[in-house]
PDB file of C-alpha atoms in Angstrom:
ATOM      1  CA  MET K   1    -128.564  71.222 -46.369  1.00 53.00           C
ATOM      2  CA  ALA K   2    -125.251  70.593 -44.342  1.00 55.00           C
ATOM      3  CA  ARG K   3    -122.756  67.952 -44.727  1.00 64.00           C
ATOM      4  CA  VAL K   4    -123.122  65.472 -41.909  1.00 69.00           C
ATOM      5  CA  ARG K   5    -119.050  64.953 -41.181  1.00 75.00           C
ATOM      6  CA  GLN K   6    -118.059  61.452 -39.889  1.00 81.00           C
ATOM      7  CA  TYR K   7    -115.161  61.357 -37.609  1.00 86.00           C
ATOM      8  CA  ALA K   8    -112.430  58.422 -37.370  1.00 87.00           C
ATOM      9  CA  VAL K   9    -110.049  57.961 -34.545  1.00 89.00           C
ATOM     10  CA  ALA K  10    -106.300  58.943 -34.711  1.00 90.00           C
ATOM     11  CA  ALA K  11    -104.599  57.738 -31.363  1.00 90.00           C
ATOM     12  CA  SER K  12    -101.064  57.776 -29.553  1.00 88.00           C
ATOM     13  CA  GLY K  13    -101.358  53.576 -29.430  1.00 88.00           C
ATOM     14  CA  GLN K  14    -102.973  50.639 -30.236  1.00 85.00           C
ATOM     15  CA  GLY K  15    -103.572  47.445 -29.168  1.00 82.00           C
ATOM     16  CA  THR K  16    -105.463  44.054 -30.366  1.00 80.00           C
ATOM     17  CA  ASP K  17    -108.590  42.684 -29.236  1.00 76.00           C
ATOM     18  CA  GLU K  18    -108.451  39.137 -28.692  1.00 73.00           C
ATOM     19  CA  GLU K  19    -112.102  38.347 -28.679  1.00 72.00           C
ATOM     20  CA  GLU K  20    -112.832  39.630 -31.866  1.00 67.00           C
ATOM     21  CA  GLY K  21    -110.437  38.049 -34.005  1.00 70.00           C
ATOM     22  CA  ARG K  22    -107.264  40.191 -33.293  1.00 75.00           C
ATOM     23  CA  ARG K  23    -108.939  43.622 -34.307  1.00 79.00           C
ATOM     24  CA  ARG K  24    -106.925  46.295 -34.220  1.00 83.00           C
ATOM     25  CA  LEU K  25    -108.046  48.832 -31.275  1.00 84.00           C
ATOM     26  CA  PRO K  26    -107.173  52.573 -30.320  1.00 86.00           C
ATOM     27  CA  SER K  27    -105.692  53.056 -27.113  1.00 85.00           C
ATOM     28  CA  GLY K  28    -103.905  56.117 -25.060  1.00 86.00           C
ATOM     29  CA  GLU K  29    -104.937  59.771 -26.039  1.00 88.00           C
ATOM     30  CA  VAL K  30    -107.454  59.571 -28.641  1.00 89.00           C
ATOM     31  CA  HIS K  31    -108.150  62.313 -30.977  1.00 90.00           C
ATOM     32  CA  ALA K  32    -111.160  62.797 -33.706  1.00 89.00           C
ATOM     33  CA  TRP K  33    -109.679  62.625 -37.449  1.00 88.00           C
ATOM     34  CA  GLU K  34    -111.059  62.827 -40.901  1.00 87.00           C
ATOM     35  CA  PRO K  35    -110.365  60.355 -43.291  1.00 86.00           C
ATOM     36  CA  GLY K  36    -108.460  62.085 -46.569  1.00 87.00           C
ATOM     37  CA  ARG K  37    -106.532  64.599 -44.249  1.00 87.00           C
ATOM     38  CA  ASN K  38    -103.303  64.621 -42.515  1.00 89.00           C
ATOM     39  CA  GLU K  39    -104.216  66.125 -39.449  1.00 89.00           C
ATOM     40  CA  THR K  40    -106.742  66.075 -36.348  1.00 90.00           C
ATOM     41  CA  VAL K  41    -109.474  68.012 -35.788  1.00 87.00           C
ATOM     42  CA  CYS K  42    -107.373  69.791 -33.264  1.00 88.00           C
ATOM     43  CA  GLY K  43    -104.631  70.363 -35.340  1.00 88.00           C
ATOM     44  CA  LEU K  44    -102.159  68.092 -34.830  1.00 89.00           C
ATOM     45  CA  SER K  45    -100.141  66.552 -37.582  1.00 90.00           C
ATOM     46  CA  LEU K  46    -100.759  62.790 -37.673  1.00 88.00           C
ATOM     47  CA  SER K  47     -96.873  62.267 -38.900  1.00 89.00           C
ATOM     48  CA  ARG K  48     -95.258  64.388 -36.450  1.00 91.00           C
ATOM     49  CA  SER K  49     -97.431  63.500 -33.314  1.00 89.00           C
ATOM     50  CA  ARG K  50     -97.030  59.676 -34.392  1.00 91.00           C
ATOM     51  CA  LEU K  51    -100.544  58.986 -34.302  1.00 91.00           C
ATOM     52  CA  VAL K  52    -102.031  55.728 -35.032  1.00 89.00           C
ATOM     53  CA  ARG K  53    -104.865  56.363 -37.368  1.00 89.00           C
ATOM     54  CA  SER K  54    -107.952  53.502 -37.056  1.00 86.00           C
ATOM     55  CA  PRO K  55    -110.430  54.555 -39.835  1.00 84.00           C
ATOM     56  CA  HIS K  56    -112.399  51.254 -39.007  1.00 85.00           C
ATOM     57  CA  VAL K  57    -113.128  52.877 -35.666  1.00 82.00           C
ATOM     58  CA  GLY K  58    -115.999  55.715 -35.154  1.00 79.00           C
ATOM     59  CA  ARG K  59    -115.346  58.625 -33.076  1.00 78.00           C
ATOM     60  CA  PRO K  60    -118.880  57.226 -30.967  1.00 75.00           C
ATOM     61  CA  ASP K  61    -117.139  54.107 -30.245  1.00 75.00           C
ATOM     62  CA  THR K  62    -114.392  55.595 -28.214  1.00 78.00           C
ATOM     63  CA  SER K  63    -116.471  57.015 -25.350  1.00 73.00           C
ATOM     64  CA  PRO K  64    -116.888  55.518 -22.205  1.00 68.00           C
ATOM     65  CA  GLU K  65    -120.687  55.030 -22.362  1.00 67.00           C
ATOM     66  CA  SER K  66    -119.981  52.740 -25.451  1.00 66.00           C
ATOM     67  CA  GLY K  67    -118.184  49.671 -24.274  1.00 66.00           C
ATOM     68  CA  GLY K  68    -116.534  48.255 -27.144  1.00 65.00           C
ATOM     69  CA  ALA K  69    -113.084  49.993 -28.317  1.00 68.00           C
ATOM     70  CA  ALA K  70    -113.154  52.525 -25.121  1.00 73.00           C
ATOM     71  CA  ASP K  71    -111.601  49.900 -23.093  1.00 75.00           C
ATOM     72  CA  ARG K  72    -108.122  51.221 -23.810  1.00 78.00           C
ATOM     73  CA  VAL K  73    -108.562  54.914 -24.133  1.00 81.00           C
ATOM     74  CA  ARG K  74    -106.969  56.885 -21.434  1.00 83.00           C
ATOM     75  CA  ARG K  75    -108.053  60.447 -22.463  1.00 83.00           C
ATOM     76  CA  PRO K  76    -110.089  61.836 -25.219  1.00 84.00           C
ATOM     77  CA  CYS K  77    -108.980  65.081 -26.359  1.00 85.00           C
ATOM     78  CA  PRO K  78    -110.624  67.729 -25.259  1.00 83.00           C
ATOM     79  CA  ARG K  79    -110.388  69.847 -28.103  1.00 85.00           C
ATOM     80  CA  CYS K  80    -111.667  67.239 -30.633  1.00 84.00           C
ATOM     81  CA  SER K  81    -114.629  66.685 -28.262  1.00 81.00           C
ATOM     82  CA  SER K  82    -115.899  69.945 -28.430  1.00 79.00           C
ATOM     83  CA  VAL K  83    -115.645  69.879 -32.152  1.00 78.00           C
ATOM     84  CA  ALA K  84    -116.493  66.279 -33.133  1.00 77.00           C
ATOM     85  CA  GLY K  85    -119.105  66.439 -30.280  1.00 68.00           C
ATOM     86  CA  ARG K  86    -121.263  63.506 -28.777  1.00 58.00           C
ATOM     87  CA  ARG K  87    -123.650  61.775 -31.359  1.00 52.00           C
ATOM     88  CA  GLY K  88    -126.778  59.945 -30.913  1.00 49.00           C
ATOM     89  CA  PRO K  89    -130.004  60.139 -28.758  1.00 49.00           C
ATOM     90  CA  ASP K  90    -128.464  61.128 -25.576  1.00 50.00           C
ATOM     91  CA  ALA K  91    -126.416  64.112 -27.306  1.00 57.00           C
ATOM     92  CA  ARG K  92    -127.940  67.617 -26.382  1.00 61.00           C
ATOM     93  CA  PRO K  93    -129.050  69.510 -29.051  1.00 62.00           C
ATOM     94  CA  ARG K  94    -127.231  72.121 -30.674  1.00 65.00           C
ATOM     95  CA  TRP K  95    -126.796  75.394 -29.258  1.00 69.00           C
ATOM     96  CA  ARG K  96    -129.726  77.920 -30.951  1.00 73.00           C
ATOM     97  CA  ARG K  97    -130.435  81.783 -30.144  1.00 75.00           C
ATOM     98  CA  ILE K  98    -134.100  81.829 -29.529  1.00 80.00           C
ATOM     99  CA  ASP K  99    -134.679  85.662 -29.358  1.00 80.00           C
ATOM    100  CA  PRO K 100    -131.934  87.608 -30.878  1.00 77.00           C
ATOM    101  CA  ARG K 101    -131.659  91.233 -30.125  1.00 75.00           C
ATOM    102  CA  PRO K 102    -132.135  93.701 -32.833  1.00 67.00           C
TER     103      PRO K 102
END
């Protein structure tokens, strides 16, 4: 069985949320990042790109529909979004070939 990957967030900046006890939230351009790796899913180095890691914020929390951590997000990375994809009940099923040619 395939392992489900959990993606965290790496962003170009960070801000604080005063309502929830000064919790750090990502801002700016947001990338998907696997904890334990030194690069984003799209291949950017975290240190050279000066991206701030947010391991406590999950990738689905940065989508505009979720509200929460998405208030300060200006732009999600399209390459990371294609790999990490949308998860949850409103996500489309993965593409699958129904009737392959011989």
